């Protein structure tokens, strides 16, 4: 069958389907079907198959693998899932696309790549939280350190100058004690300036008051905005944090190339991920249970799903369409970049024409377009915000950090009071 040829008699083929790429199912009128209704599907793989069907003039019927898996090699050398069906000739081909691996290439033929994909990790965002230490956030740690260092330098300088200018003066003690009144200015407390102050003291005080005025005003303005911000935590930023967290777990599809890939690793972070299975922290689930696992495990924050990025984008889009929220996020890690193509039996006549069509699909970016068309909110949650602004009354959960500082200061003052009383 050459690429330019079409079937003259509209044959019908059985095509193995991957449920992960079916974004929607619905009933459609069909006079040839029992009851006048037929179940139809929507998704990027369906768009790909429709493109091929129109190009070569054939019809098709989806065939679902009994175990619902893509397929992996068993210990006896046989294959499960879609790979096994295509290898044994139970279906004419499978559109996928499926990642190209050495083990698959030994039993089936994969066409010219249609897309590039990588394994990524999907986690659940935490609930919005209030940072009780918001009163420290208006300034960075460097600014706080600079303020304290400047205050310390002024205190020491003023103390030394007081010793020099007031030697022999009866008011020496009071004047040296007034050195610490610079702290009163910083804390916006009442400060009385006597007529005995020298010009240099007035200049220091004026500059310090101007500086503290700017600092306190900017602090107050930034503090208001920080108190209105809620933080949405990401339990795991990368794979290392998941592995190190003894309560964390990972979910992958059973009898898949992903499972086979992870188990084959003998070193590195992926070897540690594989070891999670022996520790009871890895869950092998069929593809049909992926959606329920999101609600049962991922959204509670202690599990992540490993899957190819195009499938994760579908999950993200469907979750947003159903809830209107971005409750999930992608971890930073990305592993095993690979090419993906359609799958046909060994030496199948479909391979040459499918290769030509796959090349055209890849060059024109059709498959990416089909993914975005099939998923209304394809990019809505690819980079969800980690901060949100709210407008409501402040509660103790917003401000308990400052109360810790208050009562901590009272406790320290009581200790010094005890020492002063004893001495």
mmCIF file of C-alpha atoms in Angstrom:
data_model
loop_
_atom_site.group_PDB
_atom_site.id
_atom_site.type_symbol
_atom_site.label_atom_id
_atom_site.label_comp_id
_atom_site.label_asym_id
_atom_site.label_seq_id
_atom_site.Cartn_x
_atom_site.Cartn_y
_atom_site.Cartn_z
ATOM 1 C CA UNK A 1 0.000 0.000 0.000
ATOM 2 C CA UNK A 2 1.839 3.096 -1.182
ATOM 3 C CA UNK A 3 1.372 6.426 0.533
ATOM 4 C CA UNK A 4 -0.566 7.810 -2.434
ATOM 5 C CA UNK A 5 -2.912 4.808 -2.583
ATOM 6 C CA UNK A 6 -6.278 4.516 -0.925
ATOM 7 C CA UNK A 7 -8.290 1.411 -0.151
ATOM 8 C CA UNK A 8 -11.016 1.134 -2.797
ATOM 9 C CA UNK A 9 -13.562 -0.827 -0.748
ATOM 10 C CA UNK A 10 -13.497 0.966 2.674
ATOM 11 C CA UNK A 11 -12.138 -1.889 4.849
ATOM 12 C CA UNK A 12 -12.568 -1.933 8.603
ATOM 13 C CA UNK A 13 -9.631 -2.375 10.977
ATOM 14 C CA UNK A 14 -9.350 -3.108 14.660
ATOM 15 C CA UNK A 15 -7.191 -0.589 16.472
ATOM 16 C CA UNK A 16 -5.899 -0.964 20.022
ATOM 17 C CA UNK A 17 -6.610 2.131 22.078
ATOM 18 C CA UNK A 18 -4.811 3.792 24.974
ATOM 19 C CA UNK A 19 -7.418 5.046 27.442
ATOM 20 C CA UNK A 20 -5.157 7.807 28.681
ATOM 21 C CA UNK A 21 -5.546 9.678 25.385
ATOM 22 C CA UNK A 22 -9.347 9.461 25.333
ATOM 23 C CA UNK A 23 -10.537 12.704 26.850
ATOM 24 C CA UNK A 24 -14.306 12.218 26.406
ATOM 25 C CA UNK A 25 -16.837 9.494 25.551
ATOM 26 C CA UNK A 26 -20.354 10.082 24.220
ATOM 27 C CA UNK A 27 -23.196 8.306 22.395
ATOM 28 C CA UNK A 28 -23.806 9.120 18.739
ATOM 29 C CA UNK A 29 -26.558 8.110 16.326
ATOM 30 C CA UNK A 30 -25.539 5.232 14.033
ATOM 31 C CA UNK A 31 -28.109 3.247 12.038
ATOM 32 C CA UNK A 32 -25.742 0.303 11.610
ATOM 33 C CA UNK A 33 -25.187 -0.122 15.349
ATOM 34 C CA UNK A 34 -27.490 -2.125 17.660
ATOM 35 C CA UNK A 35 -30.133 0.184 19.055
ATOM 36 C CA UNK A 36 -29.190 2.935 16.609
ATOM 37 C CA UNK A 37 -26.526 4.274 18.988
ATOM 38 C CA UNK A 38 -22.771 3.827 19.055
ATOM 39 C CA UNK A 39 -20.196 4.838 21.634
ATOM 40 C CA UNK A 40 -17.740 7.398 20.293
ATOM 41 C CA UNK A 41 -14.623 8.872 21.799
ATOM 42 C CA UNK A 42 -12.838 12.199 21.651
ATOM 43 C CA UNK A 43 -9.139 12.798 22.110
ATOM 44 C CA UNK A 44 -5.850 13.397 20.286
ATOM 45 C CA UNK A 45 -5.488 9.711 19.389
ATOM 46 C CA UNK A 46 -8.986 9.773 17.845
ATOM 47 C CA UNK A 47 -8.066 12.855 15.793
ATOM 48 C CA UNK A 48 -4.918 11.078 14.646
ATOM 49 C CA UNK A 49 -6.870 7.983 13.677
ATOM 50 C CA UNK A 50 -9.529 10.020 11.838
ATOM 51 C CA UNK A 51 -6.741 11.682 9.866
ATOM 52 C CA UNK A 52 -5.370 8.288 8.811
ATOM 53 C CA UNK A 53 -8.823 6.904 8.051
ATOM 54 C CA UNK A 54 -9.614 9.781 5.689
ATOM 55 C CA UNK A 55 -6.185 9.595 4.078
ATOM 56 C CA UNK A 56 -6.360 5.835 3.342
ATOM 57 C CA UNK A 57 -10.142 5.341 3.161
ATOM 58 C CA UNK A 58 -10.851 2.864 5.956
ATOM 59 C CA UNK A 59 -13.063 2.590 9.013
ATOM 60 C CA UNK A 60 -11.981 1.390 12.411
ATOM 61 C CA UNK A 61 -13.138 -0.099 15.673
ATOM 62 C CA UNK A 62 -11.413 0.444 18.972
ATOM 63 C CA UNK A 63 -10.234 -2.628 20.872
ATOM 64 C CA UNK A 64 -9.398 -2.303 24.538
ATOM 65 C CA UNK A 65 -6.654 -4.455 26.109
ATOM 66 C CA UNK A 66 -7.975 -6.738 28.823
ATOM 67 C CA UNK A 67 -5.571 -5.374 31.450
ATOM 68 C CA UNK A 68 -5.903 -1.749 30.297
ATOM 69 C CA UNK A 69 -2.124 -1.334 30.074
ATOM 70 C CA UNK A 70 0.239 -0.191 27.365
ATOM 71 C CA UNK A 71 2.213 -3.380 27.809
ATOM 72 C CA UNK A 72 5.397 -4.689 29.352
ATOM 73 C CA UNK A 73 7.536 -7.772 28.932
ATOM 74 C CA UNK A 74 6.762 -10.633 31.308
ATOM 75 C CA UNK A 75 9.219 -13.094 32.801
ATOM 76 C CA UNK A 76 8.207 -15.793 30.301
ATOM 77 C CA UNK A 77 9.038 -13.501 27.361
ATOM 78 C CA UNK A 78 5.447 -12.692 26.418
ATOM 79 C CA UNK A 79 4.003 -9.196 26.377
ATOM 80 C CA UNK A 80 0.926 -7.780 28.042
ATOM 81 C CA UNK A 81 -1.357 -4.918 27.090
ATOM 82 C CA UNK A 82 -1.411 -3.149 23.736
ATOM 83 C CA UNK A 83 2.084 -4.267 22.769
ATOM 84 C CA UNK A 84 1.061 -7.903 23.230
ATOM 85 C CA UNK A 85 -2.113 -7.442 21.171
ATOM 86 C CA UNK A 86 -0.226 -5.861 18.263
ATOM 87 C CA UNK A 87 2.602 -8.402 18.450
ATOM 88 C CA UNK A 88 0.178 -11.352 18.316
ATOM 89 C CA UNK A 89 -1.844 -9.815 15.479
ATOM 90 C CA UNK A 90 -4.991 -9.432 17.575
ATOM 91 C CA UNK A 91 -5.305 -5.873 16.238
ATOM 92 C CA UNK A 92 -4.104 -4.374 12.973
ATOM 93 C CA UNK A 93 -2.214 -1.506 14.639
ATOM 94 C CA UNK A 94 -2.291 0.985 17.541
ATOM 95 C CA UNK A 95 -2.008 4.752 17.077
ATOM 96 C CA UNK A 96 -0.835 5.778 20.543
ATOM 97 C CA UNK A 97 1.599 7.381 20.166
ATOM 98 C CA UNK A 98 3.890 5.046 22.114
ATOM 99 C CA UNK A 99 7.418 5.748 23.273
ATOM 100 C CA UNK A 100 10.136 4.025 21.267
ATOM 101 C CA UNK A 101 12.123 1.546 23.369
ATOM 102 C CA UNK A 102 14.645 -1.128 22.485
ATOM 103 C CA UNK A 103 12.544 -3.936 23.974
ATOM 104 C CA UNK A 104 9.420 -2.896 22.065
ATOM 105 C CA UNK A 105 11.324 -2.603 18.806
ATOM 106 C CA UNK A 106 12.230 -6.281 19.059
ATOM 107 C CA UNK A 107 8.596 -7.460 18.864
ATOM 108 C CA UNK A 108 6.728 -4.655 17.012
ATOM 109 C CA UNK A 109 7.552 -1.859 14.582
ATOM 110 C CA UNK A 110 7.171 1.778 15.604
ATOM 111 C CA UNK A 111 6.675 4.456 12.999
ATOM 112 C CA UNK A 112 8.486 7.712 12.468
ATOM 113 C CA UNK A 113 8.049 9.762 15.669
ATOM 114 C CA UNK A 114 4.917 11.865 15.929
ATOM 115 C CA UNK A 115 5.899 13.641 19.139
ATOM 116 C CA UNK A 116 8.612 13.998 21.745
ATOM 117 C CA UNK A 117 7.723 13.320 25.340
ATOM 118 C CA UNK A 118 9.363 12.967 28.749
ATOM 119 C CA UNK A 119 8.424 11.414 32.041
ATOM 120 C CA UNK A 120 7.261 13.994 34.557
ATOM 121 C CA UNK A 121 5.813 13.950 38.052
ATOM 122 C CA UNK A 122 2.405 15.266 39.104
ATOM 123 C CA UNK A 123 1.816 16.324 42.703
ATOM 124 C CA UNK A 124 -1.002 17.908 44.682
ATOM 125 C CA UNK A 125 -0.839 21.524 45.828
ATOM 126 C CA UNK A 126 -1.362 22.164 49.522
ATOM 127 C CA UNK A 127 -4.131 24.309 50.911
ATOM 128 C CA UNK A 128 -3.656 28.058 51.093
ATOM 129 C CA UNK A 129 -1.769 28.998 54.249
ATOM 130 C CA UNK A 130 -1.057 32.210 56.113
ATOM 131 C CA UNK A 131 2.551 32.857 57.035
ATOM 132 C CA UNK A 132 2.487 33.818 60.750
ATOM 133 C CA UNK A 133 5.907 35.423 60.340
ATOM 134 C CA UNK A 134 4.599 37.890 57.759
ATOM 135 C CA UNK A 135 5.793 40.795 59.891
ATOM 136 C CA UNK A 136 9.363 39.875 58.915
ATOM 137 C CA UNK A 137 8.677 39.645 55.177
ATOM 138 C CA UNK A 138 8.474 43.387 54.257
ATOM 139 C CA UNK A 139 12.274 43.455 54.455
ATOM 140 C CA UNK A 140 14.795 40.889 53.318
ATOM 141 C CA UNK A 141 17.233 39.421 55.812
ATOM 142 C CA UNK A 142 19.962 41.689 54.423
ATOM 143 C CA UNK A 143 17.887 44.818 55.127
ATOM 144 C CA UNK A 144 17.133 43.671 58.673
ATOM 145 C CA UNK A 145 20.824 42.967 59.246
ATOM 146 C CA UNK A 146 21.774 46.377 57.838
ATOM 147 C CA UNK A 147 19.297 48.165 60.122
ATOM 148 C CA UNK A 148 20.598 46.357 63.212
ATOM 149 C CA UNK A 149 24.224 46.924 62.198
ATOM 150 C CA UNK A 150 23.596 50.650 61.613
ATOM 151 C CA UNK A 151 21.863 50.963 64.971
ATOM 152 C CA UNK A 152 24.753 49.196 66.705
ATOM 153 C CA UNK A 153 27.329 51.462 65.037
ATOM 154 C CA UNK A 154 25.372 54.578 66.079
ATOM 155 C CA UNK A 155 25.060 53.359 69.660
ATOM 156 C CA UNK A 156 28.789 52.658 69.957
ATOM 157 C CA UNK A 157 29.760 55.927 68.235
ATOM 158 C CA UNK A 158 27.418 58.014 70.379
ATOM 159 C CA UNK A 159 28.667 56.321 73.525
ATOM 160 C CA UNK A 160 32.330 56.994 72.667
ATOM 161 C CA UNK A 161 31.631 60.632 71.762
ATOM 162 C CA UNK A 162 29.733 61.080 75.021
ATOM 163 C CA UNK A 163 32.750 59.864 76.988
ATOM 164 C CA UNK A 164 34.970 62.383 75.185
ATOM 165 C CA UNK A 165 32.740 65.459 75.371
ATOM 166 C CA UNK A 166 31.367 65.005 78.865
ATOM 167 C CA UNK A 167 34.432 64.078 80.916
ATOM 168 C CA UNK A 168 34.121 65.949 84.184
ATOM 169 C CA UNK A 169 30.530 66.869 83.504
ATOM 170 C CA UNK A 170 28.095 66.149 86.303
ATOM 171 C CA UNK A 171 25.434 65.051 83.817
ATOM 172 C CA UNK A 172 27.743 62.478 82.263
ATOM 173 C CA UNK A 173 25.725 59.463 83.369
ATOM 174 C CA UNK A 174 22.452 60.853 82.141
ATOM 175 C CA UNK A 175 23.985 61.893 78.806
ATOM 176 C CA UNK A 176 25.471 58.412 78.248
ATOM 177 C CA UNK A 177 22.154 56.819 79.091
ATOM 178 C CA UNK A 178 20.480 59.031 76.485
ATOM 179 C CA UNK A 179 22.625 57.287 73.868
ATOM 180 C CA UNK A 180 20.221 54.348 73.971
ATOM 181 C CA UNK A 181 17.325 56.630 73.190
ATOM 182 C CA UNK A 182 18.117 56.071 69.510
ATOM 183 C CA UNK A 183 16.267 52.794 69.935
ATOM 184 C CA UNK A 184 13.210 54.807 70.996
ATOM 185 C CA UNK A 185 13.280 56.650 67.692
ATOM 186 C CA UNK A 186 13.418 53.391 65.752
ATOM 187 C CA UNK A 187 10.448 52.039 67.722
ATOM 188 C CA UNK A 188 8.559 55.344 67.251
ATOM 189 C CA UNK A 189 8.429 56.072 70.976
ATOM 190 C CA UNK A 190 8.298 59.493 72.641
ATOM 191 C CA UNK A 191 11.685 61.206 72.826
ATOM 192 C CA UNK A 192 12.515 64.451 74.700
ATOM 193 C CA UNK A 193 15.390 66.585 73.374
ATOM 194 C CA UNK A 194 17.045 68.755 76.091
ATOM 195 C CA UNK A 195 18.762 72.073 75.556
ATOM 196 C CA UNK A 196 22.089 70.541 76.650
ATOM 197 C CA UNK A 197 22.457 68.558 73.409
ATOM 198 C CA UNK A 198 25.466 69.382 71.269
ATOM 199 C CA UNK A 199 25.255 70.132 67.537
ATOM 200 C CA UNK A 200 26.701 66.786 66.498
ATOM 201 C CA UNK A 201 24.065 65.003 68.562
ATOM 202 C CA UNK A 202 21.321 66.950 66.836
ATOM 203 C CA UNK A 203 22.701 66.092 63.388
ATOM 204 C CA UNK A 204 22.911 62.379 64.268
ATOM 205 C CA UNK A 205 19.404 62.439 65.660
ATOM 206 C CA UNK A 206 17.961 64.285 62.630
ATOM 207 C CA UNK A 207 19.541 61.886 60.118
ATOM 208 C CA UNK A 208 18.473 58.870 62.164
ATOM 209 C CA UNK A 209 14.892 60.146 62.446
ATOM 210 C CA UNK A 210 14.715 60.722 58.685
ATOM 211 C CA UNK A 211 15.997 57.212 58.023
ATOM 212 C CA UNK A 212 13.585 55.587 60.482
ATOM 213 C CA UNK A 213 10.670 57.571 59.018
ATOM 214 C CA UNK A 214 11.308 56.087 55.575
ATOM 215 C CA UNK A 215 11.870 52.609 57.003
ATOM 216 C CA UNK A 216 8.735 52.542 59.150
ATOM 217 C CA UNK A 217 6.474 53.928 56.414
ATOM 218 C CA UNK A 218 7.704 51.441 53.816
ATOM 219 C CA UNK A 219 7.498 48.639 56.380
ATOM 220 C CA UNK A 220 3.883 49.441 57.249
ATOM 221 C CA UNK A 221 2.822 49.550 53.597
ATOM 222 C CA UNK A 222 4.513 46.267 52.703
ATOM 223 C CA UNK A 223 3.206 44.575 55.848
ATOM 224 C CA UNK A 224 -0.399 45.240 54.825
ATOM 225 C CA UNK A 225 0.145 43.562 51.462
ATOM 226 C CA UNK A 226 1.920 40.568 53.012
ATOM 227 C CA UNK A 227 -0.897 40.007 55.499
ATOM 228 C CA UNK A 228 -3.306 39.804 52.549
ATOM 229 C CA UNK A 229 -1.287 37.057 50.824
ATOM 230 C CA UNK A 230 -1.981 33.341 51.170
ATOM 231 C CA UNK A 231 0.740 30.851 50.322
ATOM 232 C CA UNK A 232 -0.037 27.627 48.460
ATOM 233 C CA UNK A 233 2.737 25.171 49.346
ATOM 234 C CA UNK A 234 4.169 22.576 46.986
ATOM 235 C CA UNK A 235 4.923 19.474 49.076
ATOM 236 C CA UNK A 236 7.757 18.381 46.773
ATOM 237 C CA UNK A 237 9.752 20.646 44.490
ATOM 238 C CA UNK A 238 11.795 17.822 42.991
ATOM 239 C CA UNK A 239 12.198 14.055 43.082
ATOM 240 C CA UNK A 240 14.910 14.160 45.735
ATOM 241 C CA UNK A 241 12.526 15.690 48.279
ATOM 242 C CA UNK A 242 9.985 12.935 47.592
ATOM 243 C CA UNK A 243 12.533 10.150 48.083
ATOM 244 C CA UNK A 244 13.866 11.696 51.298
ATOM 245 C CA UNK A 245 10.375 12.102 52.761
ATOM 246 C CA UNK A 246 9.631 8.792 54.464
ATOM 247 C CA UNK A 247 5.893 9.430 54.239
ATOM 248 C CA UNK A 248 5.982 10.192 50.499
ATOM 249 C CA UNK A 249 4.903 7.734 47.830
ATOM 250 C CA UNK A 250 4.867 7.392 44.061
ATOM 251 C CA UNK A 251 2.259 6.019 41.630
ATOM 252 C CA UNK A 252 2.953 4.512 38.226
ATOM 253 C CA UNK A 253 0.972 2.477 35.738
ATOM 254 C CA UNK A 254 1.309 -1.258 36.158
ATOM 255 C CA UNK A 255 2.722 -3.308 33.273
ATOM 256 C CA UNK A 256 3.945 -0.204 31.441
ATOM 257 C CA UNK A 257 7.210 0.890 29.871
ATOM 258 C CA UNK A 258 7.560 3.387 32.732
ATOM 259 C CA UNK A 259 7.481 0.591 35.295
ATOM 260 C CA UNK A 260 9.976 -1.429 33.267
ATOM 261 C CA UNK A 261 12.261 1.593 32.881
ATOM 262 C CA UNK A 262 12.323 2.395 36.592
ATOM 263 C CA UNK A 263 12.950 -1.209 37.621
ATOM 264 C CA UNK A 264 15.867 -1.493 35.187
ATOM 265 C CA UNK A 265 17.890 1.266 36.876
ATOM 266 C CA UNK A 266 20.859 0.153 38.944
ATOM 267 C CA UNK A 267 22.102 3.502 40.270
ATOM 268 C CA UNK A 268 21.133 7.115 40.820
ATOM 269 C CA UNK A 269 17.919 8.716 41.957
ATOM 270 C CA UNK A 270 15.764 6.389 39.832
ATOM 271 C CA UNK A 271 17.272 3.377 41.605
ATOM 272 C CA UNK A 272 16.100 4.941 44.864
ATOM 273 C CA UNK A 273 12.665 5.421 43.313
ATOM 274 C CA UNK A 274 12.616 1.735 42.311
ATOM 275 C CA UNK A 275 13.541 0.775 45.871
ATOM 276 C CA UNK A 276 10.392 2.529 47.098
ATOM 277 C CA UNK A 277 8.444 -0.463 45.810
ATOM 278 C CA UNK A 278 10.149 -2.774 48.309
ATOM 279 C CA UNK A 279 9.499 -0.200 51.048
ATOM 280 C CA UNK A 280 5.783 -0.170 50.314
ATOM 281 C CA UNK A 281 5.836 3.436 49.086
ATOM 282 C CA UNK A 282 5.090 2.705 45.400
ATOM 283 C CA UNK A 283 1.621 1.969 44.046
ATOM 284 C CA UNK A 284 1.090 0.081 40.770
ATOM 285 C CA UNK A 285 -2.335 0.906 39.435
ATOM 286 C CA UNK A 286 -4.114 0.321 36.087
ATOM 287 C CA UNK A 287 -4.780 3.317 33.892
ATOM 288 C CA UNK A 288 -8.515 3.263 34.614
ATOM 289 C CA UNK A 289 -7.775 4.033 38.298
ATOM 290 C CA UNK A 290 -5.549 7.028 37.629
ATOM 291 C CA UNK A 291 -8.355 9.539 38.113
ATOM 292 C CA UNK A 292 -9.473 8.059 41.417
ATOM 293 C CA UNK A 293 -5.847 7.917 42.627
ATOM 294 C CA UNK A 294 -5.600 11.683 42.152
ATOM 295 C CA UNK A 295 -8.402 12.281 44.646
ATOM 296 C CA UNK A 296 -7.390 9.453 46.978
ATOM 297 C CA UNK A 297 -3.630 9.996 47.147
ATOM 298 C CA UNK A 298 -2.182 12.864 45.107
ATOM 299 C CA UNK A 299 -4.404 15.698 46.346
ATOM 300 C CA UNK A 300 -3.659 14.886 49.968
ATOM 301 C CA UNK A 301 -0.038 15.838 49.224
ATOM 302 C CA UNK A 302 1.993 12.716 50.031
ATOM 303 C CA UNK A 303 1.987 10.969 46.611
ATOM 304 C CA UNK A 304 3.017 11.898 43.082
ATOM 305 C CA UNK A 305 2.177 10.285 39.733
ATOM 306 C CA UNK A 306 4.882 9.548 37.169
ATOM 307 C CA UNK A 307 3.630 9.638 33.589
ATOM 308 C CA UNK A 308 4.516 11.040 30.189
ATOM 309 C CA UNK A 309 3.959 14.782 29.966
ATOM 310 C CA UNK A 310 1.237 14.662 27.304
ATOM 311 C CA UNK A 311 -0.889 12.404 29.515
ATOM 312 C CA UNK A 312 -0.252 14.602 32.554
ATOM 313 C CA UNK A 313 -1.393 17.637 30.561
ATOM 314 C CA UNK A 314 -4.655 15.826 29.862
ATOM 315 C CA UNK A 315 -5.094 15.061 33.567
ATOM 316 C CA UNK A 316 -4.391 18.683 34.501
ATOM 317 C CA UNK A 317 -6.816 20.015 31.915
ATOM 318 C CA UNK A 318 -9.610 17.654 32.904
ATOM 319 C CA UNK A 319 -9.146 18.356 36.601
ATOM 320 C CA UNK A 320 -9.390 22.089 35.985
ATOM 321 C CA UNK A 321 -12.452 21.644 33.779
ATOM 322 C CA UNK A 322 -14.179 19.602 36.499
ATOM 323 C CA UNK A 323 -13.275 21.736 39.530
ATOM 324 C CA UNK A 324 -12.348 25.169 38.173
ATOM 325 C CA UNK A 325 -9.213 25.119 40.347
ATOM 326 C CA UNK A 326 -5.566 24.229 39.944
ATOM 327 C CA UNK A 327 -5.122 21.623 42.679
ATOM 328 C CA UNK A 328 -2.216 19.881 40.932
ATOM 329 C CA UNK A 329 1.242 20.895 39.771
ATOM 330 C CA UNK A 330 4.241 19.462 37.915
ATOM 331 C CA UNK A 331 7.514 18.857 39.756
ATOM 332 C CA UNK A 332 10.677 20.327 38.261
ATOM 333 C CA UNK A 333 12.259 17.005 37.371
ATOM 334 C CA UNK A 334 11.978 15.633 33.855
ATOM 335 C CA UNK A 335 13.489 12.274 32.875
ATOM 336 C CA UNK A 336 13.720 9.904 29.918
ATOM 337 C CA UNK A 337 13.056 12.173 26.949
ATOM 338 C CA UNK A 338 11.943 9.876 24.152
ATOM 339 C CA UNK A 339 10.308 9.778 20.738
ATOM 340 C CA UNK A 340 6.812 8.376 20.315
ATOM 341 C CA UNK A 341 5.127 6.889 17.259
ATOM 342 C CA UNK A 342 2.387 4.528 16.115
ATOM 343 C CA UNK A 343 2.715 0.795 16.622
ATOM 344 C CA UNK A 344 2.234 -1.911 13.943
ATOM 345 C CA UNK A 345 3.093 -5.632 13.801
ATOM 346 C CA UNK A 346 6.498 -6.661 12.537
ATOM 347 C CA UNK A 347 6.855 -6.322 8.743
ATOM 348 C CA UNK A 348 3.361 -4.866 8.467
ATOM 349 C CA UNK A 349 2.417 -3.219 5.121
ATOM 350 C CA UNK A 350 1.078 -0.310 7.157
ATOM 351 C CA UNK A 351 4.597 0.773 8.196
ATOM 352 C CA UNK A 352 5.798 2.620 5.012
ATOM 353 C CA UNK A 353 2.644 4.734 4.437
ATOM 354 C CA UNK A 354 2.247 5.409 8.174
ATOM 355 C CA UNK A 355 5.870 6.586 8.284
ATOM 356 C CA UNK A 356 5.169 9.137 5.558
ATOM 357 C CA UNK A 357 2.045 10.393 7.283
ATOM 358 C CA UNK A 358 3.775 10.523 10.682
ATOM 359 C CA UNK A 359 6.558 12.640 9.204
ATOM 360 C CA UNK A 360 4.011 15.121 7.838
ATOM 361 C CA UNK A 361 2.157 15.225 11.176
ATOM 362 C CA UNK A 362 5.394 15.946 12.992
ATOM 363 C CA UNK A 363 6.559 18.628 10.575
ATOM 364 C CA UNK A 364 3.279 20.544 10.707
ATOM 365 C CA UNK A 365 2.775 20.175 14.469
ATOM 366 C CA UNK A 366 -0.614 18.548 14.015
ATOM 367 C CA UNK A 367 -0.427 16.256 17.012
ATOM 368 C CA UNK A 368 0.285 19.127 19.415
ATOM 369 C CA UNK A 369 -2.647 20.990 17.864
ATOM 370 C CA UNK A 370 -4.922 17.990 18.376
ATOM 371 C CA UNK A 371 -3.927 17.745 22.035
ATOM 372 C CA UNK A 372 -4.711 21.399 22.660
ATOM 373 C CA UNK A 373 -7.998 21.145 20.749
ATOM 374 C CA UNK A 374 -9.148 18.070 22.664
ATOM 375 C CA UNK A 375 -8.401 19.603 26.071
ATOM 376 C CA UNK A 376 -10.120 22.983 26.652
ATOM 377 C CA UNK A 377 -7.871 23.916 29.586
ATOM 378 C CA UNK A 378 -4.693 22.319 28.325
ATOM 379 C CA UNK A 379 -2.346 25.016 29.712
ATOM 380 C CA UNK A 380 -4.473 26.390 32.572
ATOM 381 C CA UNK A 381 -2.546 24.600 35.339
ATOM 382 C CA UNK A 382 0.885 24.029 33.806
ATOM 383 C CA UNK A 383 2.277 26.778 36.066
ATOM 384 C CA UNK A 384 -0.236 27.390 38.891
ATOM 385 C CA UNK A 385 0.335 30.378 41.224
ATOM 386 C CA UNK A 386 1.831 29.695 44.642
ATOM 387 C CA UNK A 387 0.487 32.951 46.149
ATOM 388 C CA UNK A 388 -3.023 34.393 46.156
ATOM 389 C CA UNK A 389 -4.393 37.665 47.541
ATOM 390 C CA UNK A 390 -7.450 37.762 49.781
ATOM 391 C CA UNK A 391 -9.448 40.431 51.577
ATOM 392 C CA UNK A 392 -10.849 39.393 54.945
ATOM 393 C CA UNK A 393 -10.426 39.970 58.679
ATOM 394 C CA UNK A 394 -7.154 38.970 60.301
ATOM 395 C CA UNK A 395 -7.290 36.100 62.768
ATOM 396 C CA UNK A 396 -4.887 34.670 65.307
ATOM 397 C CA UNK A 397 -3.542 32.333 62.600
ATOM 398 C CA UNK A 398 -2.319 35.426 60.742
ATOM 399 C CA UNK A 399 -0.598 37.044 63.709
ATOM 400 C CA UNK A 400 0.503 34.377 66.176
ATOM 401 C CA UNK A 401 4.129 34.909 65.184
ATOM 402 C CA UNK A 402 4.188 38.458 66.577
ATOM 403 C CA UNK A 403 2.611 37.204 69.807
ATOM 404 C CA UNK A 404 5.453 34.700 70.100
ATOM 405 C CA UNK A 405 7.880 37.620 69.883
ATOM 406 C CA UNK A 406 5.837 39.607 72.449
ATOM 407 C CA UNK A 407 5.650 36.907 75.082
ATOM 408 C CA UNK A 408 9.231 35.879 74.351
ATOM 409 C CA UNK A 409 10.293 39.433 75.116
ATOM 410 C CA UNK A 410 8.262 39.394 78.346
ATOM 411 C CA UNK A 411 9.940 36.164 79.385
ATOM 412 C CA UNK A 412 13.425 37.554 78.755
ATOM 413 C CA UNK A 413 12.564 40.743 80.670
ATOM 414 C CA UNK A 414 11.416 38.648 83.648
ATOM 415 C CA UNK A 415 14.755 36.833 83.663
ATOM 416 C CA UNK A 416 16.663 40.143 83.711
ATOM 417 C CA UNK A 417 14.313 41.448 86.406
ATOM 418 C CA UNK A 418 15.198 38.453 88.544
ATOM 419 C CA UNK A 419 18.927 39.069 88.082
ATOM 420 C CA UNK A 420 18.562 42.774 88.891
ATOM 421 C CA UNK A 421 16.601 41.982 92.028
ATOM 422 C CA UNK A 422 19.241 39.539 93.234
ATOM 423 C CA UNK A 423 22.162 41.851 92.430
#
